[in-house]
PDB file of C-alpha atoms in Angstrom:
ATOM      1  CA  MET A  27       0.000   0.000   0.000  1.00  0.00           C
ATOM      2  CA  LYS A  28       2.881   2.326   0.816  1.00  0.00           C
ATOM      3  CA  ALA A  29       4.412   1.766  -2.641  1.00  0.00           C
ATOM      4  CA  THR A  30       1.122   2.799  -4.248  1.00  0.00           C
ATOM      5  CA  ALA A  31       0.949   5.963  -2.121  1.00  0.00           C
ATOM      6  CA  ILE A  32       4.512   6.877  -3.093  1.00  0.00           C
ATOM      7  CA  GLU A  33       3.717   6.157  -6.750  1.00  0.00           C
ATOM      8  CA  ILE A  34       0.604   8.353  -6.566  1.00  0.00           C
ATOM      9  CA  GLU A  35       2.547  11.137  -4.864  1.00  0.00           C
ATOM     10  CA  GLY A  36       5.174  10.995  -7.612  1.00  0.00           C
ATOM     11  CA  LYS A  37       2.507  11.167 -10.305  1.00  0.00           C
ATOM     12  CA  VAL A  38       0.818  14.084  -8.529  1.00  0.00           C
ATOM     13  CA  ASP A  39       4.163  15.911  -8.454  1.00  0.00           C
ATOM     14  CA  GLU A  40       4.546  15.274 -12.203  1.00  0.00           C
ATOM     15  CA  LEU A  41       0.999  16.514 -12.740  1.00  0.00           C
ATOM     16  CA  LEU A  42       1.722  19.680 -10.766  1.00  0.00           C
ATOM     17  CA  THR A  43       4.721  20.329 -13.000  1.00  0.00           C
ATOM     18  CA  VAL A  44       2.543  19.785 -16.080  1.00  0.00           C
ATOM     19  CA  LEU A  45      -0.119  22.123 -14.681  1.00  0.00           C
ATOM     20  CA  ASP A  46       2.537  24.784 -14.098  1.00  0.00           C
ATOM     21  CA  LYS A  47       3.542  24.459 -17.732  1.00  0.00           C
ATOM     22  CA  ASP A  48      -0.152  24.713 -18.730  1.00  0.00           C
ATOM     23  CA  ILE A  49      -0.434  27.933 -16.752  1.00  0.00           C
ATOM     24  CA  GLN A  50       2.679  29.295 -18.460  1.00  0.00           C
ATOM     25  CA  HIS A  51       1.329  28.266 -21.885  1.00  0.00           C
ATOM     26  CA  ILE A  52      -2.000  30.027 -21.302  1.00  0.00           C
ATOM     27  CA  GLN A  53      -0.193  33.182 -20.147  1.00  0.00           C
ATOM     28  CA  GLU A  54       1.938  33.083 -23.302  1.00  0.00           C
ATOM     29  CA  SER A  55      -1.206  32.587 -25.397  1.00  0.00           C
ATOM     30  CA  LEU A  56      -2.766  35.657 -23.795  1.00  0.00           C
ATOM     31  CA  SER A  57       0.363  37.630 -24.604  1.00  0.00           C
ATOM     32  CA  LYS A  58       0.316  36.422 -28.208  1.00  0.00           C
ATOM     33  CA  LEU A  59      -3.343  37.376 -28.628  1.00  0.00           C
ATOM     34  CA  ASN A  60      -2.542  40.875 -27.395  1.00  0.00           C
ATOM     35  CA  GLU A  61       0.430  41.048 -29.754  1.00  0.00           C
ATOM     36  CA  LEU A  62      -1.703  39.774 -32.629  1.00  0.00           C
ATOM     37  CA  ARG A  63      -4.328  42.469 -32.097  1.00  0.00           C
ATOM     38  CA  SER A  64      -1.637  45.110 -31.848  1.00  0.00           C
ATOM     39  CA  LEU A  65       0.064  43.978 -35.055  1.00  0.00           C
ATOM     40  CA  VAL A  66      -3.240  43.796 -36.951  1.00  0.00           C
ATOM     41  CA  ILE A  67      -4.066  47.350 -35.918  1.00  0.00           C
ATOM     42  CA  LYS A  68      -0.556  48.525 -36.918  1.00  0.00           C
ATOM     43  CA  HIS A  69      -0.732  46.586 -40.235  1.00  0.00           C
ATOM     44  CA  ASP A  70       2.707  45.103 -39.544  1.00  0.00           C
ATOM     45  CA  ASP A  71       2.739  42.143 -41.968  1.00  0.00           C
ATOM     46  CA  VAL A  72       6.373  41.221 -41.309  1.00  0.00           C
ATOM     47  CA  ALA A  73       5.855  40.937 -37.557  1.00  0.00           C
ATOM     48  CA  LEU A  74       2.573  39.053 -38.110  1.00  0.00           C
ATOM     49  CA  GLY A  75       4.469  36.547 -40.238  1.00  0.00           C
ATOM     50  CA  LYS A  76       7.098  36.090 -37.526  1.00  0.00           C
ATOM     51  CA  LEU A  77       4.393  35.631 -34.909  1.00  0.00           C
ATOM     52  CA  LEU A  78       2.715  32.971 -37.043  1.00  0.00           C
ATOM     53  CA  GLU A  79       6.030  31.163 -37.532  1.00  0.00           C
ATOM     54  CA  SER A  80       6.705  31.160 -33.787  1.00  0.00           C
ATOM     55  CA  ILE A  81       3.234  29.763 -33.089  1.00  0.00           C
ATOM     56  CA  GLN A  82       3.695  27.026 -35.693  1.00  0.00           C
ATOM     57  CA  ALA A  83       7.114  26.137 -34.242  1.00  0.00           C
ATOM     58  CA  GLU A  84       5.560  25.570 -30.819  1.00  0.00           C
ATOM     59  CA  THR A  85       2.948  23.130 -32.113  1.00  0.00           C
ATOM     60  CA  ASP A  86       5.064  19.982 -31.665  1.00  0.00           C
ATOM     61  CA  GLY A  87       6.038  20.927 -28.111  1.00  0.00           C
ATOM     62  CA  ASN A  88       2.398  21.563 -27.218  1.00  0.00           C
ATOM     63  CA  LEU A  89       1.395  18.173 -28.613  1.00  0.00           C
ATOM     64  CA  ARG A  90       4.099  16.401 -26.580  1.00  0.00           C
ATOM     65  CA  HIS A  91       2.970  18.260 -23.478  1.00  0.00           C
ATOM     66  CA  GLU A  92      -0.658  17.263 -24.061  1.00  0.00           C
ATOM     67  CA  LEU A  93       0.353  13.609 -24.483  1.00  0.00           C
ATOM     68  CA  LYS A  94       2.336  13.745 -21.240  1.00  0.00           C
ATOM     69  CA  ARG A  95      -0.651  15.210 -19.373  1.00  0.00           C
ATOM     70  CA  GLN A  96      -2.932  12.497 -20.747  1.00  0.00           C
ATOM     71  CA  SER A  97      -0.401   9.802 -19.811  1.00  0.00           C
ATOM     72  CA  ILE A  98      -0.178  11.055 -16.209  1.00  0.00           C
ATOM     73  CA  ARG A  99      -3.957  11.282 -16.048  1.00  0.00           C
ATOM     74  CA  LYS A 100      -4.283   7.702 -17.272  1.00  0.00           C
ATOM     75  CA  GLU A 101      -1.746   6.452 -14.706  1.00  0.00           C
ATOM     76  CA  LEU A 102      -3.507   8.317 -11.891  1.00  0.00           C
ATOM     77  CA  ALA A 103      -6.871   6.923 -12.980  1.00  0.00           C
ATOM     78  CA  SER A 104      -5.392   3.439 -12.888  1.00  0.00           C
ATOM     79  CA  ALA A 105      -3.839   4.030  -9.438  1.00  0.00           C
ATOM     80  CA  PHE A 106      -7.137   5.314  -8.039  1.00  0.00           C
ATOM     81  CA  GLY A 107      -9.144   2.585  -9.767  1.00  0.00           C
ATOM     82  CA  CYS A 108     -11.420   4.864 -11.759  1.00  0.00           C
ATOM     83  CA  GLY A 109     -12.025   5.556 -15.421  1.00  0.00           C
ATOM     84  CA  LEU A 110     -10.096   8.131 -17.395  1.00  0.00           C
ATOM     85  CA  GLU A 111     -13.207  10.321 -17.739  1.00  0.00           C
ATOM     86  CA  GLN A 112     -13.647  10.409 -13.952  1.00  0.00           C
ATOM     87  CA  MET A 113     -10.034  11.411 -13.270  1.00  0.00           C
ATOM     88  CA  THR A 114     -10.387  15.170 -12.996  1.00  0.00           C
ATOM     89  CA  LEU A 115      -8.628  17.706 -10.806  1.00  0.00           C
ATOM     90  CA  SER A 116     -11.706  17.794  -8.561  1.00  0.00           C
ATOM     91  CA  THR A 117     -11.606  14.016  -8.129  1.00  0.00           C
ATOM     92  CA  LEU A 118      -7.895  14.167  -7.461  1.00  0.00           C
ATOM     93  CA  GLU A 119      -8.343  16.926  -4.869  1.00  0.00           C
ATOM     94  CA  ALA A 120     -10.835  14.823  -2.936  1.00  0.00           C
ATOM     95  CA  SER A 121      -8.383  11.918  -2.730  1.00  0.00           C
ATOM     96  CA  LEU A 122      -5.209  13.741  -1.697  1.00  0.00           C
ATOM     97  CA  PRO A 123      -3.779  14.724   1.683  1.00  0.00           C
ATOM     98  CA  ASN A 124      -4.069  18.394   2.659  1.00  0.00           C
ATOM     99  CA  GLU A 125      -0.661  19.591   1.403  1.00  0.00           C
ATOM    100  CA  LYS A 126      -1.018  18.149  -2.101  1.00  0.00           C
ATOM    101  CA  LYS A 127      -4.719  19.002  -2.167  1.00  0.00           C
ATOM    102  CA  GLU A 128      -3.879  22.665  -1.546  1.00  0.00           C
ATOM    103  CA  GLN A 129      -1.294  22.693  -4.348  1.00  0.00           C
ATOM    104  CA  VAL A 130      -3.763  21.143  -6.814  1.00  0.00           C
ATOM    105  CA  THR A 131      -6.504  23.548  -5.681  1.00  0.00           C
ATOM    106  CA  ARG A 132      -4.273  26.597  -6.262  1.00  0.00           C
ATOM    107  CA  ARG A 133      -3.305  25.486  -9.737  1.00  0.00           C
ATOM    108  CA  LYS A 134      -6.888  24.581 -10.593  1.00  0.00           C
ATOM    109  CA  ALA A 135      -8.092  28.043  -9.508  1.00  0.00           C
ATOM    110  CA  LYS A 136      -5.295  29.727 -11.486  1.00  0.00           C
ATOM    111  CA  LEU A 137      -6.131  27.676 -14.581  1.00  0.00           C
ATOM    112  CA  LYS A 138      -9.836  28.526 -14.284  1.00  0.00           C
ATOM    113  CA  SER A 139      -9.153  32.252 -14.071  1.00  0.00           C
ATOM    114  CA  LEU A 140      -6.651  32.157 -16.950  1.00  0.00           C
ATOM    115  CA  ILE A 141      -9.007  30.149 -19.136  1.00  0.00           C
ATOM    116  CA  LYS A 142     -11.803  32.632 -18.446  1.00  0.00           C
ATOM    117  CA  GLU A 143      -9.492  35.474 -19.446  1.00  0.00           C
ATOM    118  CA  LEU A 144      -8.296  33.546 -22.514  1.00  0.00           C
ATOM    119  CA  LYS A 145     -11.883  33.050 -23.689  1.00  0.00           C
ATOM    120  CA  LYS A 146     -12.533  36.780 -23.299  1.00  0.00           C
ATOM    121  CA  GLU A 147      -9.351  37.739 -25.163  1.00  0.00           C
ATOM    122  CA  HIS A 148     -10.051  35.176 -27.888  1.00  0.00           C
ATOM    123  CA  LEU A 149     -13.513  36.663 -28.406  1.00  0.00           C
ATOM    124  CA  SER A 150     -12.039  40.177 -28.552  1.00  0.00           C
ATOM    125  CA  THR A 151      -9.492  39.061 -31.146  1.00  0.00           C
ATOM    126  CA  ALA A 152     -12.139  37.261 -33.199  1.00  0.00           C
ATOM    127  CA  LEU A 153     -14.349  40.371 -33.157  1.00  0.00           C
ATOM    128  CA  LEU A 154     -11.448  42.592 -34.228  1.00  0.00           C
ATOM    129  CA  LEU A 155     -10.574  40.285 -37.118  1.00  0.00           C
ATOM    130  CA  SER A 156     -14.233  40.034 -38.101  1.00  0.00           C
ATOM    131  CA  GLU A 157     -14.543  43.818 -38.189  1.00  0.00           C
ATOM    132  CA  CYS A 158     -11.333  44.098 -40.224  1.00  0.00           C
ATOM    133  CA  ALA A 159     -12.701  41.577 -42.734  1.00  0.00           C
ATOM    134  CA  ARG A 160     -16.037  43.445 -42.917  1.00  0.00           C
ATOM    135  CA  PHE A 161     -14.269  46.769 -43.442  1.00  0.00           C
ATOM    136  CA  ASN A 162     -12.020  45.282 -46.144  1.00  0.00           C
ATOM    137  CA  ARG A 163     -15.049  43.792 -47.953  1.00  0.00           C
ATOM    138  CA  MET A 164     -16.824  47.147 -47.861  1.00  0.00           C
ATOM    139  CA  LEU A 165     -13.709  48.933 -49.085  1.00  0.00           C
ATOM    140  CA  LEU A 166     -13.148  46.507 -51.958  1.00  0.00           C
ATOM    141  CA  LYS A 167     -16.798  46.613 -52.919  1.00  0.00           C
ATOM    142  CA  SER A 168     -16.766  50.399 -53.007  1.00  0.00           C
ATOM    143  CA  VAL A 169     -13.589  50.461 -55.106  1.00  0.00           C
ATOM    144  CA  PHE A 170     -14.577  47.830 -57.656  1.00  0.00           C
ATOM    145  CA  ASN A 171     -18.280  48.711 -57.870  1.00  0.00           C
ATOM    146  CA  LEU A 172     -17.801  52.471 -57.914  1.00  0.00           C
ATOM    147  CA  GLY A 173     -19.457  52.993 -61.307  1.00  0.00           C
ATOM    148  CA  ASN A 174     -21.788  50.042 -60.978  1.00  0.00           C
ATOM    149  CA  THR A 175     -24.851  51.342 -59.173  1.00  0.00           C
ATOM    150  CA  GLY A 176     -27.142  48.638 -60.515  1.00  0.00           C
ATOM    151  CA  THR A 177     -28.926  51.180 -62.706  1.00  0.00           C
ATOM    152  CA  VAL A 178     -28.983  50.638 -66.441  1.00  0.00           C
ATOM    153  CA  TYR A 179     -28.281  53.729 -68.569  1.00  0.00           C
ATOM    154  CA  TYR A 180     -29.494  54.036 -72.136  1.00  0.00           C
ATOM    155  CA  GLY A 181     -28.063  56.171 -74.887  1.00  0.00           C
ATOM    156  CA  SER A 182     -30.107  58.234 -77.388  1.00  0.00           C
ATOM    157  CA  ASN A 183     -30.165  55.267 -79.775  1.00  0.00           C
ATOM    158  CA  GLY A 184     -31.617  52.920 -77.100  1.00  0.00           C
ATOM    159  CA  ALA A 185     -28.401  50.975 -76.458  1.00  0.00           C
ATOM    160  CA  THR A 186     -27.155  50.421 -72.916  1.00  0.00           C
ATOM    161  CA  ARG A 187     -24.068  52.287 -71.877  1.00  0.00           C
ATOM    162  CA  GLN A 188     -21.819  52.593 -68.861  1.00  0.00           C
ATOM    163  CA  ARG A 189     -21.310  55.976 -67.307  1.00  0.00           C
ATOM    164  CA  SER A 190     -17.583  56.503 -67.785  1.00  0.00           C
ATOM    165  CA  ASP A 191     -17.519  59.551 -65.540  1.00  0.00           C
ATOM    166  CA  MET A 192     -18.312  57.351 -62.521  1.00  0.00           C
ATOM    167  CA  ALA A 193     -15.740  54.608 -63.127  1.00  0.00           C
ATOM    168  CA  PHE A 194     -12.782  54.299 -60.791  1.00  0.00           C
ATOM    169  CA  VAL A 195     -10.567  53.214 -63.670  1.00  0.00           C
ATOM    170  CA  ASN A 196     -11.346  54.056 -67.273  1.00  0.00           C
ATOM    171  CA  LEU A 197     -10.278  51.202 -69.506  1.00  0.00           C
ATOM    172  CA  GLN A 198     -11.122  52.881 -72.820  1.00  0.00           C
ATOM    173  CA  PHE A 199      -8.227  53.458 -75.212  1.00  0.00           C
TER     174      PHE A 199
END
């Protein structure tokens, strides 16, 4: 029984390390969302490209981290004799001694608050990008449909004609 308790304590310590890295990752994500909004507003395409490259470079590390978290979760579920779906931080808290329980509770609370903030920042970024796309569509439509009002004009001989004085670009030679 003592070996199992030591094994569980070791896995909980590993999980705490993983949760710390999750907290750091969410904080970095918040920073990148702020940077993204700033760069979009400044129209800094070069910096946006660098930001995208840095995000893509981190993808493999994030995947490895996720697999490690799932592995620890699976091992803890096995040690506690419950299913993977039931092995949550709340379940873990209920089964731990006070010292470890407090550490898990602190990280859980920090993760909840960061995730709430991340959702808010993600929505703000999505709204900004949506408004930029809407503005760009309106701008392009106004540029390319400047002379095209939907009204048909007829000449004195009854033929349709385009009003060349309204066109943005006159293509007549």
